Tab-separated table of C-alpha atoms in Angstrom:
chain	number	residue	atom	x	y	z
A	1	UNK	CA	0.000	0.000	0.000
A	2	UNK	CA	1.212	3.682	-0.729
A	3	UNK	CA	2.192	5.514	2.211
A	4	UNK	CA	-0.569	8.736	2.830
A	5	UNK	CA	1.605	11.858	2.493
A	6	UNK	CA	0.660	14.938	5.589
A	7	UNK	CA	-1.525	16.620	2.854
A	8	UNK	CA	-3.610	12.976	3.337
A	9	UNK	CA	-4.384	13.426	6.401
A	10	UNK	CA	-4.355	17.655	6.872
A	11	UNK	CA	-8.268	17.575	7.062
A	12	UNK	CA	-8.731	20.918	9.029
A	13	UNK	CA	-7.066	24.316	8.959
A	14	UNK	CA	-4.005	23.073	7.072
A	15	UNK	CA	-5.786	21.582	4.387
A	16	UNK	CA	-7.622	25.428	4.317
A	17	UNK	CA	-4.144	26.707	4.237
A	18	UNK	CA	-2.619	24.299	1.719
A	19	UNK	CA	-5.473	24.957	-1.253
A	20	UNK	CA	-5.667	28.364	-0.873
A	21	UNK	CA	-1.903	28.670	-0.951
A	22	UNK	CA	-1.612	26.642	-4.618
A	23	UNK	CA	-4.440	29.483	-5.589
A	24	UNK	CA	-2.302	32.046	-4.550
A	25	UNK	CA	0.780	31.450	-3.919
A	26	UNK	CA	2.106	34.801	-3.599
A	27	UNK	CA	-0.128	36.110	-1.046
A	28	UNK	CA	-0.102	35.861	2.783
A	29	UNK	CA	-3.004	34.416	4.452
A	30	UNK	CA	-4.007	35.492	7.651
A	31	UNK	CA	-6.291	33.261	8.936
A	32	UNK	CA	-8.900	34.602	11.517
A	33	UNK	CA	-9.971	32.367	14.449
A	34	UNK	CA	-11.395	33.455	17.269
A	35	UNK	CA	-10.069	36.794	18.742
A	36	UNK	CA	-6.975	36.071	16.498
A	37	UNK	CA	-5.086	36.242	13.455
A	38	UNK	CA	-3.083	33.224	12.611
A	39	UNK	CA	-0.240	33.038	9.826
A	40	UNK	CA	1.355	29.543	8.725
A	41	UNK	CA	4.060	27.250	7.627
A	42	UNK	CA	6.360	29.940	5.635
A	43	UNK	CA	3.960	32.806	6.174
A	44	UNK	CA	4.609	32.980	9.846
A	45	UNK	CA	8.422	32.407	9.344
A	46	UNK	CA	7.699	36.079	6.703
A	47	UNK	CA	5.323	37.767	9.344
A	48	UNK	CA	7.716	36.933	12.119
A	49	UNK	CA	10.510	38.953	10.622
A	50	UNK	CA	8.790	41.964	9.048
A	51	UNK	CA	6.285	42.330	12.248
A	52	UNK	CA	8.881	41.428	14.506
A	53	UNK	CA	6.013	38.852	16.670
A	54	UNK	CA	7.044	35.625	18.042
A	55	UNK	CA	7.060	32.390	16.321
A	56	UNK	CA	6.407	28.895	17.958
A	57	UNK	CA	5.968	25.470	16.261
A	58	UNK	CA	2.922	23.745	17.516
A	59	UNK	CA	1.062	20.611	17.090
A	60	UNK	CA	-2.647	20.569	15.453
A	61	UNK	CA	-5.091	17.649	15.741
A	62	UNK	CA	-5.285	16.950	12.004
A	63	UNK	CA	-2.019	17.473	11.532
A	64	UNK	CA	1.274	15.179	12.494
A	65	UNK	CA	4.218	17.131	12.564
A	66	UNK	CA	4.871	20.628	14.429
A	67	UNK	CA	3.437	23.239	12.333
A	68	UNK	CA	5.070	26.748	12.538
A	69	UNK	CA	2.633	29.570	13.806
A	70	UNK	CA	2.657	32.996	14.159
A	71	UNK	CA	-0.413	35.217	15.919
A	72	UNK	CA	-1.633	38.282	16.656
A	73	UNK	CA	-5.003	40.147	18.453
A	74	UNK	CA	-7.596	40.991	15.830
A	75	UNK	CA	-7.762	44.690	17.832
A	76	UNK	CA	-3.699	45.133	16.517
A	77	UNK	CA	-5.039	44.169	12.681
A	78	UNK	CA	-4.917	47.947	12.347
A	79	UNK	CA	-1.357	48.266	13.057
A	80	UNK	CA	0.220	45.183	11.301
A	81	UNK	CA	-1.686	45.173	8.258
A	82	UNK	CA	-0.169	48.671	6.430
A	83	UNK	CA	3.258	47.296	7.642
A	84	UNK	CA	2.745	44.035	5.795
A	85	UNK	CA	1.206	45.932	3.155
A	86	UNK	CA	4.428	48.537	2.733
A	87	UNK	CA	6.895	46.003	2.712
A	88	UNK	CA	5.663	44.709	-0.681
A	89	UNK	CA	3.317	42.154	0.749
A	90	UNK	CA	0.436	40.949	-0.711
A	91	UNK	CA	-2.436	39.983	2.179
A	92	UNK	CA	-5.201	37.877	1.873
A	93	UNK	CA	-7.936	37.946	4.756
A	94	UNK	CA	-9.390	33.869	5.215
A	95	UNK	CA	-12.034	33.204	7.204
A	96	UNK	CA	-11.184	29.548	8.831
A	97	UNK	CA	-13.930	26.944	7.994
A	98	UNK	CA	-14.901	24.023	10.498
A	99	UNK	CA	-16.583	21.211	7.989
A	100	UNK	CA	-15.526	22.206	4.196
A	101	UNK	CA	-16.862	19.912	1.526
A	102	UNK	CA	-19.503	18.423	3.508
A	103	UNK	CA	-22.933	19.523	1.674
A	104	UNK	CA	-22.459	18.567	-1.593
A	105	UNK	CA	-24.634	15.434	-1.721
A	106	UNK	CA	-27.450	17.612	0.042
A	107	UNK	CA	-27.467	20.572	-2.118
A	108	UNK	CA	-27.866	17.867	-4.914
A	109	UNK	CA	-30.738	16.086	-3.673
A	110	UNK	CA	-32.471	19.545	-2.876
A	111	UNK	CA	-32.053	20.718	-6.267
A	112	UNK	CA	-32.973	17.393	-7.857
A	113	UNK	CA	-36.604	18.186	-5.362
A	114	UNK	CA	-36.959	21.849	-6.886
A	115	UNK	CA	-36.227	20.220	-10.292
A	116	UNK	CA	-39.357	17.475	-9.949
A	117	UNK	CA	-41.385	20.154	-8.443
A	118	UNK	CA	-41.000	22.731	-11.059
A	119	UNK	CA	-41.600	20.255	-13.719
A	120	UNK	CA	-45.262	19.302	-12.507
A	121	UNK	CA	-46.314	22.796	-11.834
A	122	UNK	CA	-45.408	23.387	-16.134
A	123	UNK	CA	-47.502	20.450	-16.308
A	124	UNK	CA	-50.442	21.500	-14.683
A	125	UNK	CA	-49.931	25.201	-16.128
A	126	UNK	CA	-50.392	23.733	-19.801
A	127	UNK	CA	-53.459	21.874	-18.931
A	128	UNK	CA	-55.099	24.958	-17.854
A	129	UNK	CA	-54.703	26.817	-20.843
A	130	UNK	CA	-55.786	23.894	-22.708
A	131	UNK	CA	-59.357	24.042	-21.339
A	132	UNK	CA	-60.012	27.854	-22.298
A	133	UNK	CA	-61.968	28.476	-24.820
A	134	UNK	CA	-60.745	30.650	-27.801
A	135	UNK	CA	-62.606	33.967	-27.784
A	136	UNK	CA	-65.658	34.507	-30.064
A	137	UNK	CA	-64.422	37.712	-32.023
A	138	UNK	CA	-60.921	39.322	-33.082
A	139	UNK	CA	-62.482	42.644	-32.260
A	140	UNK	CA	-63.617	41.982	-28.909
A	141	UNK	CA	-60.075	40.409	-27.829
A	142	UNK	CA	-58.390	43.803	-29.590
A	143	UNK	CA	-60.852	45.748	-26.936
A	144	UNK	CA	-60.204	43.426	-24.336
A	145	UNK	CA	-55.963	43.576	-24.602
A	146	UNK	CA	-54.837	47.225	-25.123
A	147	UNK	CA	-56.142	48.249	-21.438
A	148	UNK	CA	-54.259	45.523	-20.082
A	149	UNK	CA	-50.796	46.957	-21.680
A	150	UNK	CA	-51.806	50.435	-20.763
A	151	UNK	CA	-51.969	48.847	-16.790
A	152	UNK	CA	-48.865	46.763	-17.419
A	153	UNK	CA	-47.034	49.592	-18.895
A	154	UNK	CA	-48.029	52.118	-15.864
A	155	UNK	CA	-47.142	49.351	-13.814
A	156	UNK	CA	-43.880	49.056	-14.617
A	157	UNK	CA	-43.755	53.255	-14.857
A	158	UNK	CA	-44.042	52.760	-10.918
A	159	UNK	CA	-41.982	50.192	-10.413
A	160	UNK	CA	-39.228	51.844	-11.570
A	161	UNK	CA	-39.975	55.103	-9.912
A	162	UNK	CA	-40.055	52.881	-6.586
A	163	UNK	CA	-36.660	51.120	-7.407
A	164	UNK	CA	-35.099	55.022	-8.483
A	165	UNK	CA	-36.260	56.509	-4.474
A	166	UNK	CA	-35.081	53.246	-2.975
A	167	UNK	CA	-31.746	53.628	-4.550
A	168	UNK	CA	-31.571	57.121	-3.774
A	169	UNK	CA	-32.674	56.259	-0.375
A	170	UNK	CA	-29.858	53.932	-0.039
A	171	UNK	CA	-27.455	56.207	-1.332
A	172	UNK	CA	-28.232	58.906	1.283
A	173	UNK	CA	-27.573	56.042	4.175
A	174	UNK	CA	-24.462	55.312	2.553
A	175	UNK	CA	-23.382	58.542	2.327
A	176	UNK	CA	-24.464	59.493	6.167
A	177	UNK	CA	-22.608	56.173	7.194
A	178	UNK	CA	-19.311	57.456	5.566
A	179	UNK	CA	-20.108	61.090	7.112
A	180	UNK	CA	-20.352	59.519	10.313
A	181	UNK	CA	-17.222	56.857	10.188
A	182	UNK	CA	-15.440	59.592	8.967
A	183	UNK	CA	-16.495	61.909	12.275
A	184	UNK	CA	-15.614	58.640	14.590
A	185	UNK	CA	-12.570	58.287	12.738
A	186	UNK	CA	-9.925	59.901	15.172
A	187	UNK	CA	-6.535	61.631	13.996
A	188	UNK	CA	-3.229	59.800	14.216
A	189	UNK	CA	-1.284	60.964	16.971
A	190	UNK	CA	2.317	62.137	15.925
A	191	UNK	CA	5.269	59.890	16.411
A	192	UNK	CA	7.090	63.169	17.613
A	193	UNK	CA	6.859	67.180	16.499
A	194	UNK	CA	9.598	68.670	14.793
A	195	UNK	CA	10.933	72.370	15.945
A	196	UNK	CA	8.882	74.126	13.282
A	197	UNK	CA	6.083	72.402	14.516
A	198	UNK	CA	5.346	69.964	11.990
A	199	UNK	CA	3.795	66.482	12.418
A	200	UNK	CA	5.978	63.134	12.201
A	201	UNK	CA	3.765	60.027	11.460
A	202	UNK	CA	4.020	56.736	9.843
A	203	UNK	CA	7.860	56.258	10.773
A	204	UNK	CA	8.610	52.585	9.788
A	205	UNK	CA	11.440	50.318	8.554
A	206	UNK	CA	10.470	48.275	5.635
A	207	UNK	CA	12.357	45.680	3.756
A	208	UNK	CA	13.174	45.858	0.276
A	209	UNK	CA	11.269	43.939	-2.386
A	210	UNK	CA	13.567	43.445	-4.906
A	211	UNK	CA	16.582	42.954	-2.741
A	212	UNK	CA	15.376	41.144	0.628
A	213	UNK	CA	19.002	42.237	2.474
A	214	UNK	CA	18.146	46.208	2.138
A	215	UNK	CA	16.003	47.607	4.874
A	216	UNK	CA	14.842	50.987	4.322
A	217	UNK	CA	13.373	53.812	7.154
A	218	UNK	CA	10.755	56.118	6.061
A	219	UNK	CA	8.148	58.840	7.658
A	220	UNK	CA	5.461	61.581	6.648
A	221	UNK	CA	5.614	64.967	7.688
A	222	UNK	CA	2.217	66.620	7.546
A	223	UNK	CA	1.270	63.793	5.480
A	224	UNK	CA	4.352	64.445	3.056
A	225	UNK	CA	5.855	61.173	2.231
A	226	UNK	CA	9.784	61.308	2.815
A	227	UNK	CA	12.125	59.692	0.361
A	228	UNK	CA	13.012	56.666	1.690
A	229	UNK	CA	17.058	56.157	3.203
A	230	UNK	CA	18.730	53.197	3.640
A	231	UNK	CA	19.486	51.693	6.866
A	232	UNK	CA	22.573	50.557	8.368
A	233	UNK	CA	22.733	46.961	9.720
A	234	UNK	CA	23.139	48.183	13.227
A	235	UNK	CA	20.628	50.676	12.732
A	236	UNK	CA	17.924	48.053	11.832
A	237	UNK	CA	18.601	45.702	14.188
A	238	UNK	CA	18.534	48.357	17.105
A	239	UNK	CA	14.878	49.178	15.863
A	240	UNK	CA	13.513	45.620	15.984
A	241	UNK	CA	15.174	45.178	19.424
A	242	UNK	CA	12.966	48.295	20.608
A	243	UNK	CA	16.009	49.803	21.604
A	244	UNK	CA	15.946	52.949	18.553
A	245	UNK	CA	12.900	54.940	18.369
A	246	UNK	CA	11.074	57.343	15.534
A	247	UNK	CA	12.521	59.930	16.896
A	248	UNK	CA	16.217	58.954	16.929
A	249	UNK	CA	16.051	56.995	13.537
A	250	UNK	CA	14.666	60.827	12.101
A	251	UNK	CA	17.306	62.331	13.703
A	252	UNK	CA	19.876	60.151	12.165
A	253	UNK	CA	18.364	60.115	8.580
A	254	UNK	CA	16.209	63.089	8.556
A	255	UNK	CA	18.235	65.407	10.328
A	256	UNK	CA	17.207	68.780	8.622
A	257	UNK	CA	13.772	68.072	8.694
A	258	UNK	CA	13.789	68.359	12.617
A	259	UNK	CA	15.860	71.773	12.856
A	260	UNK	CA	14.441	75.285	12.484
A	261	UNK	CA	13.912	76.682	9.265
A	262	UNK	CA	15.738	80.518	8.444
A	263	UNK	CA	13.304	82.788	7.350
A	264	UNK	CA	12.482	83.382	3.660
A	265	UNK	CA	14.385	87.277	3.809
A	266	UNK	CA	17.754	85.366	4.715
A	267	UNK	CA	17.308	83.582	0.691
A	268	UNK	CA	16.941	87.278	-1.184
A	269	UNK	CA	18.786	88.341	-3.714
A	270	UNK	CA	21.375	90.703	-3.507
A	271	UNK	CA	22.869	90.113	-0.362
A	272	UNK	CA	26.194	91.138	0.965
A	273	UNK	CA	28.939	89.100	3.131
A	274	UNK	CA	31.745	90.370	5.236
A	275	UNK	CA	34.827	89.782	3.374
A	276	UNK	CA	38.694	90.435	3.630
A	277	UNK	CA	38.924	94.334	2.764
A	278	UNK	CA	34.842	95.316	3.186
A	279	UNK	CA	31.384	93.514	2.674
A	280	UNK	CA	31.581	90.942	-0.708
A	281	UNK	CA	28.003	91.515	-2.915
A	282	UNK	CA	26.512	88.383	-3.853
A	283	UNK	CA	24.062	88.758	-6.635
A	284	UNK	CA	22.882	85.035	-7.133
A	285	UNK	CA	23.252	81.732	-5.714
A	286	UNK	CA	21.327	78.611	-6.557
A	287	UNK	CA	21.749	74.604	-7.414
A	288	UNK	CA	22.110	73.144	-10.857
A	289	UNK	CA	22.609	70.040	-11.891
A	290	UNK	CA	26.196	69.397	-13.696
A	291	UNK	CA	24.829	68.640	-17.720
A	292	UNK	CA	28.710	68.597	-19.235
A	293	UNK	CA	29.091	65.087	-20.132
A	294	UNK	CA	33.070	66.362	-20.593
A	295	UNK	CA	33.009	67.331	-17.123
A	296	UNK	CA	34.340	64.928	-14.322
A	297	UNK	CA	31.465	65.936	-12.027
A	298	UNK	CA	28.791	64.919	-14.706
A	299	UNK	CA	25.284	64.482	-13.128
A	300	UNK	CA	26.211	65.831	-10.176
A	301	UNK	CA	24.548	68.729	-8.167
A	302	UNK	CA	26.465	71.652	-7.705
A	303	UNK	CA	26.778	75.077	-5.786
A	304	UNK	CA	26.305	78.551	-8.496
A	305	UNK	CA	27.058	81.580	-6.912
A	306	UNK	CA	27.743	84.640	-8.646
A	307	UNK	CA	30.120	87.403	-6.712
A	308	UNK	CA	30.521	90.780	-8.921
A	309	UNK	CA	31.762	89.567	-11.987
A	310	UNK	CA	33.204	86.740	-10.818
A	311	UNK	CA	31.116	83.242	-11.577
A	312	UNK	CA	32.085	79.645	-9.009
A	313	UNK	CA	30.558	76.595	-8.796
A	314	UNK	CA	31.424	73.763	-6.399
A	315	UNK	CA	29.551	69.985	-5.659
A	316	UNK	CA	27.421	70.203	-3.104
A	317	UNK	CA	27.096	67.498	-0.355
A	318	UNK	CA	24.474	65.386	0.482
A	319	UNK	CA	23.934	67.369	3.705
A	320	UNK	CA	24.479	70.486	2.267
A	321	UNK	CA	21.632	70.206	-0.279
A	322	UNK	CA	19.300	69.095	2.122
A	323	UNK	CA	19.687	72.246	4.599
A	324	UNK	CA	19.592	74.249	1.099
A	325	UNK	CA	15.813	72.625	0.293
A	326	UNK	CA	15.030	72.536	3.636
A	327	UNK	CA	15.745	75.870	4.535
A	328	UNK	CA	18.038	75.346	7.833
A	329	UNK	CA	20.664	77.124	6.350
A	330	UNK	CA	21.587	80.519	5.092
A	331	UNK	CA	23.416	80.759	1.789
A	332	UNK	CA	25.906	82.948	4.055
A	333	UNK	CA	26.483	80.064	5.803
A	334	UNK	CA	26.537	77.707	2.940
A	335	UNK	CA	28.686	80.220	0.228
A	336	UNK	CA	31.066	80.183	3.506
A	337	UNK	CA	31.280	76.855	3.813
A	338	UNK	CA	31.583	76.023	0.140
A	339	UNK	CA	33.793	78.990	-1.148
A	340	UNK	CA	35.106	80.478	1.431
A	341	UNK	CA	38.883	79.664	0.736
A	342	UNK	CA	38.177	81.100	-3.156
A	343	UNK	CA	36.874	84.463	-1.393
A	344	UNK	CA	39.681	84.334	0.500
A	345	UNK	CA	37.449	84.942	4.253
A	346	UNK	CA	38.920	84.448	7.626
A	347	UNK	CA	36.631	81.979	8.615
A	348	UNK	CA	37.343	80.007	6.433
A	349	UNK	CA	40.480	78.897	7.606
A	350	UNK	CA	39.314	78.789	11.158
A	351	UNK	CA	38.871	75.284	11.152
A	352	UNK	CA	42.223	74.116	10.215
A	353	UNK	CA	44.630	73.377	13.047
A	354	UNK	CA	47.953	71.614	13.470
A	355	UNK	CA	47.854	68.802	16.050
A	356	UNK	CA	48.799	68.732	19.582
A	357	UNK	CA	52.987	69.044	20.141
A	358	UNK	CA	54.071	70.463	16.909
A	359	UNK	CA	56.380	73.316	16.819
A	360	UNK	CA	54.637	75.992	14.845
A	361	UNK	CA	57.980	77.153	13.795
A	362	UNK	CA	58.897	74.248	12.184
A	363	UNK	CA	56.351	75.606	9.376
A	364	UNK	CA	57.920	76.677	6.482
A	365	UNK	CA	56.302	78.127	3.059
A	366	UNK	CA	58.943	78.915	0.292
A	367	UNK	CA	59.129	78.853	-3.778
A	368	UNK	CA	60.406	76.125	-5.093
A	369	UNK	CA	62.992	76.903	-7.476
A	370	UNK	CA	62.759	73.973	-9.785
A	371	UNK	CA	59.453	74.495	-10.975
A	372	UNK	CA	58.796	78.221	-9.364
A	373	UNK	CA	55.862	77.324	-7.208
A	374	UNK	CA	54.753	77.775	-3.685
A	375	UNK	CA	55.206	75.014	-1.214
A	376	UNK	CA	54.868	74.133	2.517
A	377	UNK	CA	56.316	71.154	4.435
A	378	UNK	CA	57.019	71.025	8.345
A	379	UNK	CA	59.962	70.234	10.541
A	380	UNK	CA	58.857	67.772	13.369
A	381	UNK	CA	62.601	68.013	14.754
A	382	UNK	CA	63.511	64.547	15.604
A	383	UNK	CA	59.998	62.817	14.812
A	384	UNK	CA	61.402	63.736	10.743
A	385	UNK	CA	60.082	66.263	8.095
A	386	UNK	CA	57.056	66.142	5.971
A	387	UNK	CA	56.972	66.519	2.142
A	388	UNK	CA	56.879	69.483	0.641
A	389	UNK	CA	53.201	70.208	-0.714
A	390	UNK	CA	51.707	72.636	-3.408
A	391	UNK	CA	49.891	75.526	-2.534
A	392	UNK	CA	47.033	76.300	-4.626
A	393	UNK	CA	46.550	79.990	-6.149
A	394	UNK	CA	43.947	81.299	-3.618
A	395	UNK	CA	45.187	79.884	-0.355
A	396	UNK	CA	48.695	81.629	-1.397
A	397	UNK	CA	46.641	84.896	-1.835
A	398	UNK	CA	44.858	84.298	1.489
A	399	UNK	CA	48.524	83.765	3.154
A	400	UNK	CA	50.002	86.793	1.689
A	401	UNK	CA	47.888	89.410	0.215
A	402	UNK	CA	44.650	89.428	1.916
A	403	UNK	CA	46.388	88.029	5.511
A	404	UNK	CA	43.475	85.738	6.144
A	405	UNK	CA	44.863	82.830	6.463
A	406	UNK	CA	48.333	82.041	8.820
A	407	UNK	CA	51.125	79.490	7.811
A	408	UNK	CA	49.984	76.931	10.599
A	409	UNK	CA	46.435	77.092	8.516
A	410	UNK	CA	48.058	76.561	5.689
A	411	UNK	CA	50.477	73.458	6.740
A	412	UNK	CA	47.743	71.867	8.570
A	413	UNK	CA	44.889	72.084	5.610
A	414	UNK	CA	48.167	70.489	3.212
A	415	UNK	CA	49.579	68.316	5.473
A	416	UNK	CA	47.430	67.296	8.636
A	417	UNK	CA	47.223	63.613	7.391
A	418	UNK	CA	50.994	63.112	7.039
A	419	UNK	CA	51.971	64.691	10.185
A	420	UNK	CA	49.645	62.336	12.169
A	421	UNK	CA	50.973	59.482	10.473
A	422	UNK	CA	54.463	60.579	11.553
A	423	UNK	CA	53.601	61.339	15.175
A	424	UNK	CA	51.815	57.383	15.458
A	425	UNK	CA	54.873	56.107	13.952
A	426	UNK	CA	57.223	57.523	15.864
A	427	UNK	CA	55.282	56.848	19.317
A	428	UNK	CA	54.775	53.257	18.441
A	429	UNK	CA	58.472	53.400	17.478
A	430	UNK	CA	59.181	54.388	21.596
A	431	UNK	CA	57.174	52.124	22.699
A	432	UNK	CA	58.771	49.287	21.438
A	433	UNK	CA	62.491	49.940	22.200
A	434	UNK	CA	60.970	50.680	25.666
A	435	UNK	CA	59.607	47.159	25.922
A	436	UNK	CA	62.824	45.805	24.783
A	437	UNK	CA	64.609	47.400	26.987
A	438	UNK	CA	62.303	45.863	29.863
């Protein structure tokens, strides 16, 4: 005898879940007993990650082996479903059944009784007619028929004037239901207010559809859908732990859509800066998109601004477009940041510094004679000496026409990177002739 496989002998809710999954095999079926929600086999192994809910193998009466399960409360539908539902899912609702395919020999011995029945009522209908006698005269049977369409068709005149109120009847109920829902419906609370005020809801991670290893965070403000960014590893698993909030997961991929916006008089055109010998007029800046196909920074988006005469243009950062669009920045502040060193301004320079223990005298900025160009290198004394590095045009005119920027600037913007890999070397270099020593 052949051995009876487990779809044999699933007679209950597997058997449900098994028939319904060869109809649709892409969906997830959420089966609803009881106060519950119940998700099977490989669906609750899917549910279990995206949901993060608990998964436990169990053992069902019509079923042999432990079957994997995953629940929920039907009151926390609500709150799963648009997760499921935003992470590419496709959900099907089932109601579970407890006797399928048990009436099909009664529904066919009731129809066979409606089919004998209806068959002797035509007979007795036929006889009927059969007895009447034909009428006497054409002209009495005209008489006789036309008031009988006039009633039929007035009949039918208000029959469909009854059917038109009903429906409009219905309509209005419909319509009073919605009004009503819609008045019962309450507001989502905010996941968290920014500073300017503004509503954070629907913050959620949701896994990629076409590759299942990229998680991506995403949020509305004000019912604005943000672009979705992609989440680090650590991120991610932080958030399913519980252990990273909305509000910390916007701060760390949203961050200037949290701070306070400028105000629109801080954007207008011409404005003036403080610059090396008086106040610098800027006349335009904006963001274009690099279209040059010659150009290295092809497709890129840059930095325009337009001081006097003179035209720049520089590649803007991620961050740095984002507190452009979002309006947390001034374009003082950004034309600072961006081309400061090419307007030759104090500040900046301000942020390069030489580290800890060197000698600023050791600094030294000369013209080389071999190739007649401006160069700075550093002498760390016994620790060695760096290279000697190229100065570009404007930082030389910074150092010695407009005085903005000092010779430690300088060396330290050139030559930071080198020096620190000197001052390791030379440390780890002590260290070990001190443990030999020992």
């Amino acid at each position: 005898m052949a051995k009876k496989t487990d779809s044999d002998n699933d007679n209950g809710i597997i058997r449900q879940f098994n028939e319904l999954k060869k109809k649709h095999p892409d969906a997830m079926l959420l089966f609803r007993r009881n106060s519950f929600y119940e998700l099977y086999k490989q669906d609750a192994v899917k549910a279990a990650a995206v949901l993060a809910i608990e998964i436990a193998d169990r053992m069902l009466p019509d079923y042999k082996r432990p079957v994997k399960i995953a629940s929920f409360p039907q009151s926390a539908l609500d709150v799963y479903l648009p997760r499921l539902i935003r992470s590419g899912i496709r959900v099907a609702i089932c109601d579970a059944l407890d006797g399928p395919l048990k009436k099909t020999g009664q529904d066919k011995a009731e129809n066979n009784d409606r089919t004998i029945q209806n068959n002797t009522d035509m007979g007795k209908k036929k006889k009927e007619q059969g007895v009447q006698e034909a009428p006497d005269r054409t002209v009495e049977n005209t008489v006789d028929v036309k008031p009988a369409r006039e009633k039929k068709s007035k009949a039918k005149v208000e029959t469909k004037a009854e059917t038109g109120t009903d429906n409009e009847a219905k309509t209005e109920k419909k319509d009073e239901q919605k009004t009503e829902a819609a008045k019962e419906r309450k507001p989502r609370e905010p996941q968290m207010v920014t500073a300017n005020g503004e509503k954070v809801t629907h913050g959620h991670a949701y896994q990629s559809t076409t590759n299942p290893a990229e998680w991506y965070f995403t949020a509305k403000i004000d019912g604005q859908q943000l672009k979705p960014q992609k989440m680090d590893a650590a991120d991610l698993a932080a958030y399913q732990n519980k252990e990273m909030t909305v509000p910390q997961l916007m701060e760390r991929y949203y961050p200037t859509k949290l701070m306070p916006k400028v105000s629109e008089e801080a954007f207008r055109m011409p404005m003036e800066i403080a610059g090396p010998d008086g106040s610098i007029t800027v006349n335009k800046f904006n963001v274009y998109k690099e279209k040059d196909e010659q150009r290295p920074d092809f497709g890129k988006y840059k930095f325009y601004v337009q001081v006097g005469d003179t035209n720049m243009s520089a590649v803007a950062s991620r961050q740095d477009l984002n507190a452009y669009f979002d309006r947390v920045a001034t374009p003082n502040q950004l034309i600072e940041k961006n081309f400061g060193e090419r307007l030759h301004l104090k500040s900046a320079y301000e942020k390069y510094q030489l580290p800890e223990g060197v000698d600023p005298k050791g600094v030294r900025v000369a013209k080389d004679r071999n190739d007649n160009k401006w160069k700075v290198s550093v002498d760390l004394g016994e620790k060695g000496q760096t290279s000697r590095h190229d100065i570009s045009f404007d930082d030389g005119y910074s150092l010695f026409k407009t005085k903005t920027a000092t010779r430690e600037q300088i060396a330290a913007k050139y030559l930071n990177t080198e020096i620190t890999g000197m001052l390791a070397a030379n440390t780890a270099k002590v260290e070990k002739s001190a443990s030999m020593k020992m």
